[in-house]
Short mmCIF file of C-alpha atoms in Angstrom, two decimals:
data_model
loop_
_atom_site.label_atom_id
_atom_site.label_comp_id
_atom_site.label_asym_id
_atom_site.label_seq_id
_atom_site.Cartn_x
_atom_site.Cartn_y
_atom_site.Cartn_z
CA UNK A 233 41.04 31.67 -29.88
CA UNK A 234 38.10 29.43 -28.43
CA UNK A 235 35.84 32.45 -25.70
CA UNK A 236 33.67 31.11 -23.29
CA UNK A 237 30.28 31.32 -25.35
CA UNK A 238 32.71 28.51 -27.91
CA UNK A 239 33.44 26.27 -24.96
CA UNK A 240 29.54 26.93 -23.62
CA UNK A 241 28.04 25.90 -26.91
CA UNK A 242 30.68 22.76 -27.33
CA UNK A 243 29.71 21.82 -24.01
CA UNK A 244 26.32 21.53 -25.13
CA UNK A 245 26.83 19.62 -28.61
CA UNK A 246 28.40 16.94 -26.36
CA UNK A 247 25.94 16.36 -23.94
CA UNK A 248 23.45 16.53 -26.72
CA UNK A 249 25.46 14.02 -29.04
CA UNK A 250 25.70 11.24 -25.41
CA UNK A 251 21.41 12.02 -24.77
CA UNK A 252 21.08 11.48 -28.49
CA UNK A 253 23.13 8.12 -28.43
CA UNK A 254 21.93 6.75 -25.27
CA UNK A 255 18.22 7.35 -26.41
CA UNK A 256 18.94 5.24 -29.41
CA UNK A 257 20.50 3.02 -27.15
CA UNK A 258 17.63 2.70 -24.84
CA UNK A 259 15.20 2.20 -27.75
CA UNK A 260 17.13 -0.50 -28.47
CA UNK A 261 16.73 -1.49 -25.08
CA UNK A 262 13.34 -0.89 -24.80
CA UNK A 263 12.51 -2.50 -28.10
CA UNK A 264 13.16 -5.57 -26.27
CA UNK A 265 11.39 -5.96 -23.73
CA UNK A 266 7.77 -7.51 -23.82
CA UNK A 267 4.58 -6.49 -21.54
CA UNK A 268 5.65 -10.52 -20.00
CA UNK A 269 8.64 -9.58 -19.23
CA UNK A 270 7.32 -6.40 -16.53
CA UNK A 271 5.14 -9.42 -14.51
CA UNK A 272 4.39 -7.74 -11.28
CA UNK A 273 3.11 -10.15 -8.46
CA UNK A 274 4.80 -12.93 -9.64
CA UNK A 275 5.55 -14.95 -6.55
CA UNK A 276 3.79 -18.38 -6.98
CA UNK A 277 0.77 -18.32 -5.00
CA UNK A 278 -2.25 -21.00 -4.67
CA UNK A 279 -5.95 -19.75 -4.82
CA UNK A 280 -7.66 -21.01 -1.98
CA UNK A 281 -10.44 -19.47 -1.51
CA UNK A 282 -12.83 -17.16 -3.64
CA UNK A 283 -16.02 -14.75 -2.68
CA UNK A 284 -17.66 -12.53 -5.01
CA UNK A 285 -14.70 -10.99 -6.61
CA UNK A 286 -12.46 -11.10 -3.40
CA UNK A 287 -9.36 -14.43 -3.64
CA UNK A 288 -7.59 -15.70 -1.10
CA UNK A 289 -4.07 -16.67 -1.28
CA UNK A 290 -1.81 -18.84 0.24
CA UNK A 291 2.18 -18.04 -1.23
CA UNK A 292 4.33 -21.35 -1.72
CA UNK A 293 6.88 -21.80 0.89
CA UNK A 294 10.49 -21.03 0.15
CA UNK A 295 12.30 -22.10 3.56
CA UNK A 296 12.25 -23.85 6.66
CA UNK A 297 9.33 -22.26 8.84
CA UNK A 298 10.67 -19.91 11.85
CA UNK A 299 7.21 -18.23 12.87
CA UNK A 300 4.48 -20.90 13.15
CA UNK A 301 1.63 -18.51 13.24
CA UNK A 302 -0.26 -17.83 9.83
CA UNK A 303 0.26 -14.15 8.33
CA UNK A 304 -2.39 -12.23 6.28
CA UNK A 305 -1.70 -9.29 4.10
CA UNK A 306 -4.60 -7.00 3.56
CA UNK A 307 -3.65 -3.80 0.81
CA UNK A 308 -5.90 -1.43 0.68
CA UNK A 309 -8.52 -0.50 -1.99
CA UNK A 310 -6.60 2.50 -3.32
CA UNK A 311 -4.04 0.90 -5.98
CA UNK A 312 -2.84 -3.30 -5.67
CA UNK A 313 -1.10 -5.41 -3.94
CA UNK A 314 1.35 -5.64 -5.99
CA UNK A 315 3.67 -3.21 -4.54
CA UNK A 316 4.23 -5.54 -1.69
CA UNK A 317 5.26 -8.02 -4.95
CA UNK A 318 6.66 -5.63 -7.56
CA UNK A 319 9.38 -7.76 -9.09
CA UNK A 320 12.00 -10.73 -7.80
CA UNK A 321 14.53 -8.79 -6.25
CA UNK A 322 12.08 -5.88 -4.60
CA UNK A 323 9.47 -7.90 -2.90
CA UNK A 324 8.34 -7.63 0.36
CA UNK A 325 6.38 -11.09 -0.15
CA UNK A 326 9.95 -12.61 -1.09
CA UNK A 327 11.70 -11.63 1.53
CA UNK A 328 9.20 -12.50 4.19
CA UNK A 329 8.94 -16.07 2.26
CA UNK A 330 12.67 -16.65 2.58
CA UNK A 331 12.25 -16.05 6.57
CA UNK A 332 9.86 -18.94 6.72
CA UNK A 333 6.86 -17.03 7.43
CA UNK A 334 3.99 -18.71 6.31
CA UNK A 335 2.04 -15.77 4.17
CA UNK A 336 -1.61 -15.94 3.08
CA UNK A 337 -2.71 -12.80 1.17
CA UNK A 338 -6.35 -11.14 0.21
CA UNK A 339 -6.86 -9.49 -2.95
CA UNK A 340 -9.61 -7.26 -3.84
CA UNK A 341 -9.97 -7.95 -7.38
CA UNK A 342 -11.41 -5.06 -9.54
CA UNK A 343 -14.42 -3.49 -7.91
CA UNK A 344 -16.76 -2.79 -11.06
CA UNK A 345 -20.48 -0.78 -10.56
CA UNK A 346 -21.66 -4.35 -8.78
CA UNK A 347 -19.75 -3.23 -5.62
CA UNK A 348 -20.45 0.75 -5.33
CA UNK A 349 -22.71 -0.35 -2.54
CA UNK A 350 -19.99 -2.12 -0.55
CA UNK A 351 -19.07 -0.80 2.44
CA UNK A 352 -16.02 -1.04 4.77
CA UNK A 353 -18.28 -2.79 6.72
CA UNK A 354 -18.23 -5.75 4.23
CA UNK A 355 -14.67 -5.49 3.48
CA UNK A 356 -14.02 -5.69 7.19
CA UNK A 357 -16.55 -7.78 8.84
CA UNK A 358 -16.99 -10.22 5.49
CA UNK A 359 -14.04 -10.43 3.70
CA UNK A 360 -11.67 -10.20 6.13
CA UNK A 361 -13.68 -12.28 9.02
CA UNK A 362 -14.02 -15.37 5.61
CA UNK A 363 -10.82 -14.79 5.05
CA UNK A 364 -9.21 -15.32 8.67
CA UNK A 365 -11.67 -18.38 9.66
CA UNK A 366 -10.80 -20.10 6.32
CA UNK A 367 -7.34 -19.73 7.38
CA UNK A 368 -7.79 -21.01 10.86
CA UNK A 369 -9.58 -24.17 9.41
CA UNK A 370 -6.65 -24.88 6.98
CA UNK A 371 -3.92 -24.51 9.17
CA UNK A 372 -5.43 -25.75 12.62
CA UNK A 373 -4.69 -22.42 14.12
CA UNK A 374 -7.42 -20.58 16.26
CA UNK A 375 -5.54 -16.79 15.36
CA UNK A 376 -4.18 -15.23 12.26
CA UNK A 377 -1.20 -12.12 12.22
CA UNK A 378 -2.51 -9.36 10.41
CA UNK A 379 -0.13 -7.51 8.20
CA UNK A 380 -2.19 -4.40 7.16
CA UNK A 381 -0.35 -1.84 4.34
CA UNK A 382 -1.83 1.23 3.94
CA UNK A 383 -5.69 1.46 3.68
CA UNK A 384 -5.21 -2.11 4.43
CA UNK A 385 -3.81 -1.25 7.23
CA UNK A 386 -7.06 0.79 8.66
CA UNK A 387 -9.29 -2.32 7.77
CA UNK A 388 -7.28 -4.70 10.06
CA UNK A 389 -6.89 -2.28 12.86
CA UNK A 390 -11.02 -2.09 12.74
CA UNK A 391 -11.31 -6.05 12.77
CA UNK A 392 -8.45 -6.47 15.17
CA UNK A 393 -10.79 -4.66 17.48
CA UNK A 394 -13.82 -5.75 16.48
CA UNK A 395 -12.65 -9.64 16.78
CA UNK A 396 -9.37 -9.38 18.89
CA UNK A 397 -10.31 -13.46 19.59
CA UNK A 398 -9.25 -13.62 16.25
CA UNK A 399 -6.07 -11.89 16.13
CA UNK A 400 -2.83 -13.07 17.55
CA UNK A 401 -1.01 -10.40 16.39
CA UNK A 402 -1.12 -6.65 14.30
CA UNK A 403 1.14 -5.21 11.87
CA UNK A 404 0.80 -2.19 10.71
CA UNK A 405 3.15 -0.54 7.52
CA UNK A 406 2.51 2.77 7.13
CA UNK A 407 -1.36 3.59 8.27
CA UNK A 408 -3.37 6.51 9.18
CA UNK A 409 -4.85 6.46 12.44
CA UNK A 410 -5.08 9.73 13.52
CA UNK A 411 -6.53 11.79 9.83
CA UNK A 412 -5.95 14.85 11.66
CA UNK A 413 -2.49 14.59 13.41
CA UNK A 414 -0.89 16.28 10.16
CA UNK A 415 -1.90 19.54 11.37
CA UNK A 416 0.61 19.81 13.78
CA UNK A 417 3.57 17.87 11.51
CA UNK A 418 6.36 19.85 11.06
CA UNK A 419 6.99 19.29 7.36
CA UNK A 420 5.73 21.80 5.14
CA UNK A 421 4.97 19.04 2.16
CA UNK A 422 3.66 16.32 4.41
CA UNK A 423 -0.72 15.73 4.58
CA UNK A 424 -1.48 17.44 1.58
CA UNK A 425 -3.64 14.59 0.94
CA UNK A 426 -5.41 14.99 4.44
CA UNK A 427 -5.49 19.27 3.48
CA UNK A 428 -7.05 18.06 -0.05
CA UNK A 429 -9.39 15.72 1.40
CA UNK A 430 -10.60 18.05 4.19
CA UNK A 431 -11.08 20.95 1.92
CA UNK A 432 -13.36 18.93 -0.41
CA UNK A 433 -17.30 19.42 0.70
CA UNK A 434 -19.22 16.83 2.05
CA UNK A 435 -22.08 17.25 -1.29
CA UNK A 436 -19.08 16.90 -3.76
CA UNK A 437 -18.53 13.96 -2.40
CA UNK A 438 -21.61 12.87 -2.14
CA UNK A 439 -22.46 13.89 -6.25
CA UNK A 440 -19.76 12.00 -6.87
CA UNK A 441 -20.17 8.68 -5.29
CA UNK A 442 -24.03 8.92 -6.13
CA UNK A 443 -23.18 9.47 -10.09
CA UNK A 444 -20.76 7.68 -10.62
CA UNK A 445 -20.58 4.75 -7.77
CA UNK A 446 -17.01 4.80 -7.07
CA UNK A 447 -13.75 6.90 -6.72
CA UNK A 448 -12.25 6.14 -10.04
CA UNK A 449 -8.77 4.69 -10.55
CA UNK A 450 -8.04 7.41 -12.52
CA UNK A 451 -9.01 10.30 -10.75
CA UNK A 452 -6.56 8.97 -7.71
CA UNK A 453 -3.88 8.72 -9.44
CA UNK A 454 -4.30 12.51 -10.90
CA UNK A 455 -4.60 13.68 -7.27
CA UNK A 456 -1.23 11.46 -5.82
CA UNK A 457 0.03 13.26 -9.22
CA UNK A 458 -0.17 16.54 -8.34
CA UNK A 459 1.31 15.71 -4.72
CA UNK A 460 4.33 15.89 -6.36
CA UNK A 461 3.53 18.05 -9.56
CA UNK A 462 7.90 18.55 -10.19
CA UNK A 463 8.42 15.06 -10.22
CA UNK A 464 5.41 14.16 -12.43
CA UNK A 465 6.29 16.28 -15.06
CA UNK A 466 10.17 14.84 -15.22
CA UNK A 467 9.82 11.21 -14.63
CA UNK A 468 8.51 10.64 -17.84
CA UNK A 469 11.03 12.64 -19.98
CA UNK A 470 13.85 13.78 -17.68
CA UNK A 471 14.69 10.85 -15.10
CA UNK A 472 13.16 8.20 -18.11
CA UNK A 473 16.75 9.54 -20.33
CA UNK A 474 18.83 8.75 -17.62
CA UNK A 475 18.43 5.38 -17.02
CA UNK A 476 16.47 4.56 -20.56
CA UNK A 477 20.03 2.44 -21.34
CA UNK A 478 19.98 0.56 -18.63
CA UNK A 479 18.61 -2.58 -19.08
CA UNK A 480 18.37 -3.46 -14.91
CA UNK A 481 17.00 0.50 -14.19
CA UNK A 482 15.00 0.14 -16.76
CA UNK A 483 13.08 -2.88 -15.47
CA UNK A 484 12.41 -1.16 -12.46
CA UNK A 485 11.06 1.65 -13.81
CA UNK A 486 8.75 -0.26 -15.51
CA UNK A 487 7.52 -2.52 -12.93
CA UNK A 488 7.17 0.36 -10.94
CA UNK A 489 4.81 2.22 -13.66
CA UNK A 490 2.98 -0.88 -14.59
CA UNK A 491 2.01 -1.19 -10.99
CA UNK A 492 0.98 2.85 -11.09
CA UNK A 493 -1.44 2.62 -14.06
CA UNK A 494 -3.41 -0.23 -12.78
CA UNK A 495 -5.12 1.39 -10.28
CA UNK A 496 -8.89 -0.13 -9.54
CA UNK A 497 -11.93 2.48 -8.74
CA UNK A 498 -12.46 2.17 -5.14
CA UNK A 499 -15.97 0.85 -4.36
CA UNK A 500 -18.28 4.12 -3.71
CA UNK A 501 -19.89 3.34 -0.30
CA UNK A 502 -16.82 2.34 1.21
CA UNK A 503 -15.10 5.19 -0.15
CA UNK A 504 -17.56 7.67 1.01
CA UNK A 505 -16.95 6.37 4.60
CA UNK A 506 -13.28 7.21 3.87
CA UNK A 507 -13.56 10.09 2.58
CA UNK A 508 -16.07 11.68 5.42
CA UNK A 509 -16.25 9.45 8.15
CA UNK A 510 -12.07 9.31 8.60
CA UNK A 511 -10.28 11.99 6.52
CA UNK A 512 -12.90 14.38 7.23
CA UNK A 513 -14.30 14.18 10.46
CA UNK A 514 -11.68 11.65 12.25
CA UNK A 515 -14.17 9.00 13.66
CA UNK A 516 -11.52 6.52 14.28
CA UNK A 517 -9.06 7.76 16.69
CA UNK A 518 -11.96 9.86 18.39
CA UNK A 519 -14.11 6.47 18.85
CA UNK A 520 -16.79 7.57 16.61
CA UNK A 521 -16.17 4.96 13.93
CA UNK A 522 -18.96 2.51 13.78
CA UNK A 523 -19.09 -0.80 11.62
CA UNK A 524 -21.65 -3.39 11.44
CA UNK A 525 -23.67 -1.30 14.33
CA UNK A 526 -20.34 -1.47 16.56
CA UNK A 527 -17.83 0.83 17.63
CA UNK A 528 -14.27 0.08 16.59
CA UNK A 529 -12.95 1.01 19.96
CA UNK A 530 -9.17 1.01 19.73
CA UNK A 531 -8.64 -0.12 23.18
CA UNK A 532 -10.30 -3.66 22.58
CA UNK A 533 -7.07 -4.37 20.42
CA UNK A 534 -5.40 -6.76 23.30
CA UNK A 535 -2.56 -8.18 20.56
CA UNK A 536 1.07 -7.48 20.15
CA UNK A 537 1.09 -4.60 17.64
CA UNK A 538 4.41 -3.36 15.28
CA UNK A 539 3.44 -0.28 14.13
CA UNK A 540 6.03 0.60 10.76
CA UNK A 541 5.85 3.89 9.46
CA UNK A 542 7.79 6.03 6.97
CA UNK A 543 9.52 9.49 8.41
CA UNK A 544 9.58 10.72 4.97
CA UNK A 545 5.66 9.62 3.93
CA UNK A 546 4.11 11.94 2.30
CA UNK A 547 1.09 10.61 1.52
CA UNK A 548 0.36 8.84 4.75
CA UNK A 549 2.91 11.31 7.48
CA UNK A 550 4.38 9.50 10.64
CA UNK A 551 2.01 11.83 12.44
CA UNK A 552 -1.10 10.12 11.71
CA UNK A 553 0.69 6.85 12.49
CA UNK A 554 1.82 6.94 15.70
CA UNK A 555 -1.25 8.06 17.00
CA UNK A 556 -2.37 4.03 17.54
CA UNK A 557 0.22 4.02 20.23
CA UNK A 558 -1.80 5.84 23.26
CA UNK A 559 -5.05 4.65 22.03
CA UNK A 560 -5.07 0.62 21.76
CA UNK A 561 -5.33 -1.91 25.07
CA UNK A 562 -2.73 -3.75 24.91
CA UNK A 563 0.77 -3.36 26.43
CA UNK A 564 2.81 -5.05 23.99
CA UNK A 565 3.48 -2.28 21.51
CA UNK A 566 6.26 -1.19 19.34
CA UNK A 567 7.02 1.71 16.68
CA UNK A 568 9.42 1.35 14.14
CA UNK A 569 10.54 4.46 12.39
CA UNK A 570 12.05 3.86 8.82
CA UNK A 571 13.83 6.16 6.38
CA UNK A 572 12.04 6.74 2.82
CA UNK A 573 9.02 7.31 1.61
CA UNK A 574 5.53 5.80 1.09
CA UNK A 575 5.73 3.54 -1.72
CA UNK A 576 10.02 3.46 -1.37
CA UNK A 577 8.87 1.25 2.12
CA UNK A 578 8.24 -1.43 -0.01
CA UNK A 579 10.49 -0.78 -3.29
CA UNK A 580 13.86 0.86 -2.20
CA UNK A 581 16.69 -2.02 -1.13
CA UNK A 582 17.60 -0.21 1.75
CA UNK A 583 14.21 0.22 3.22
CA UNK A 584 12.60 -3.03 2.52
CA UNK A 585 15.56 -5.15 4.46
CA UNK A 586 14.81 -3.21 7.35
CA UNK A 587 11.06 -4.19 7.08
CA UNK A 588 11.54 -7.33 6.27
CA UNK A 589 14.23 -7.89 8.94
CA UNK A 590 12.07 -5.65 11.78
CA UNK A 591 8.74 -7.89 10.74
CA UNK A 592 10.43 -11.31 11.09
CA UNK A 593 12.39 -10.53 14.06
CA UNK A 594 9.24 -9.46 15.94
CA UNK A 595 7.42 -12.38 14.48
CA UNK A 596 9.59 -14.64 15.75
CA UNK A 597 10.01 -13.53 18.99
CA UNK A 598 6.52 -13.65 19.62
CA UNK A 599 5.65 -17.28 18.47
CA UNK A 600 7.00 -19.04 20.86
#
């Protein structure tokens, strides 16, 4: 007679036999695959313009051009681009390409100890401001679209103000505005970044910058890690098992972690201003933030602006977000809540449609 510690320990050499052949399975797998084959920001691109270690680049066209007006994408410093271009069949860049927008993008490069005295200042009112006339002269065009992810996202809401002439219009995927508006969101797990960052004193920061001249890449990622301490402690062993035979799964898994571990240090100056000026004491939305001996005063920004964020960010919560809405001049605004979270924006199927599809459509309708 089989009792129920037999059938509980039978139970167990099964599922142990299927983990044991599907890891052999997946090594197979995994065996091979080469570092060429997980190519993350793939899309053919042309370099047309490069300063100091900053490119700019203009994507090949992949259909007939709907929206007339020249689009920019500007990432922020913290991690690459390449999650807006993570692999063929989960690119933002992709899908905007096959709606005939004409897309331009800026990449940072790999800030090294020769730009820990950059500030957002430079990123801003250098890089950016380059990268927008060299555009103009190219394409004949006296105003660019902004399409600011992120931190990226901060430095084109600070040049859209500080050069609305240059802006026809501003979108925005899932940026802080408000550093402070977490304090009153809801959700018990979202701005732990902001708490962090708040918590941390202004000499730390300071010691840190001054020794070392940057934020490293590394010491992100450790923080964004413990965000989520569960799921960093599984993902490598428990979710990796269950998909390790999956050839397709696979893949994205290791796009996804490819695009994780190359994570630049963030310049120091410029990430001092971050850290203080914004997370800490909240210059921006309060019109405190000053660049290039300006104010960045949210209610010069006279463009159409799609604001995108994520209801289940995070990182970056819908709080901080929507606080652009009440502060900028012009009339012609729109918010666009999405489902997921701050990197599945760009990644999951689901979610990236409806960017793609809410981006184009208001694109469209607005270059006519």
């Amino acid at each position: 007679m089989t009792g129920p510690r037999d059938t509980a320990f039978n139970s167990f050499l099964k599922n142990f036999a299927e983990d044991v052949g599907k890891f052999f399975k997946g090594a197979n797998v995994l065996a091979s695959i080469r570092d060429e084959d997980v190519n993350v920001g793939a899309t053919p691109k042309t370099l047309v313009m490069r300063r100091d270690k900053v490119e700019l680049f203009r994507y090949e066209p992949t259909a007939e051009r709907t929206v007339e007006t020249p689009v920019l994408i500007v990432y922020g410093l913290i991690g690459r681009y390449t999650i807006a271009d993570l692999q063929p069949d989960r690119s933002l860049v992709r899908s905007l390409l096959s709606e005939g927008i004409d897309l331009w993008l800026i990449d940072w490069g790999r800030p090294g100890r020769s730009e820990r005295w950059l500030t957002m200042d430079d990123y801003v009112d250098d890089y950016i401001h380059e990268a927008v006339c060299r555009i103009c002269r190219e394409t004949g065009h006296d105003k660019v679209t902004l399409l600011g992810i992120c931190e990226g996202g901060v430095f084109t809401t600070c040049y859209a103000a500080l050069h609305p002439e240059k802006v026809k219009n501003l979108v925005l995927t899932i940026t802080p505005i408000d550093f402070h508006a977490d304090i009153a969101d809801p959700v018990a797990n979202h701005g732990l970044l902001n708490i962090w960052t708040r918590s941390l004193a202004p000499k730390d920061i300071d010691q840190m910058v001054d020794v070392l001249g940057a934020i490293p890449g590394e010491f992100i990622s450790s923080i964004f890690s413990l965000l989520t301490p569960m799921r960093s402690l599984t993902e490598y062993n428990v979710d990796l098992i269950k998909i390790v035979d999956d050839k397709d799964k696979l893949m994205q898994f290791l796009h996804m972690v490819k695009w994780l571990a190359d994570r630049p240090d963030h310049p120091g100056e410029a990430g001092r201003q971050l850290l203080k000026e914004l997370y800490q004491e909240n210059r921006l939305v309060e019109g405190r933030f000053e660049l290039s001996g300006r104010i960045v005063d949210l209610r010069a920004i006279d463009a159409p602006v799609l604001n995108i964020f994520s209801l289940g960010d995070h990182i970056i919560p819908s709080t901080c977000s929507k606080a652009l809405g009440g502060k900028i001049g012009s009339i012609d605004y729109t918010e666009i809540p999405l489902l997921g979270g701050h990197v599945g924006l760009f990644v999951s199927g689901r979610s990236r449609g409806k960017l793609t599809k809410s981006i184009a459509e208001w694109l469209q309708e607005r270059d006519k």
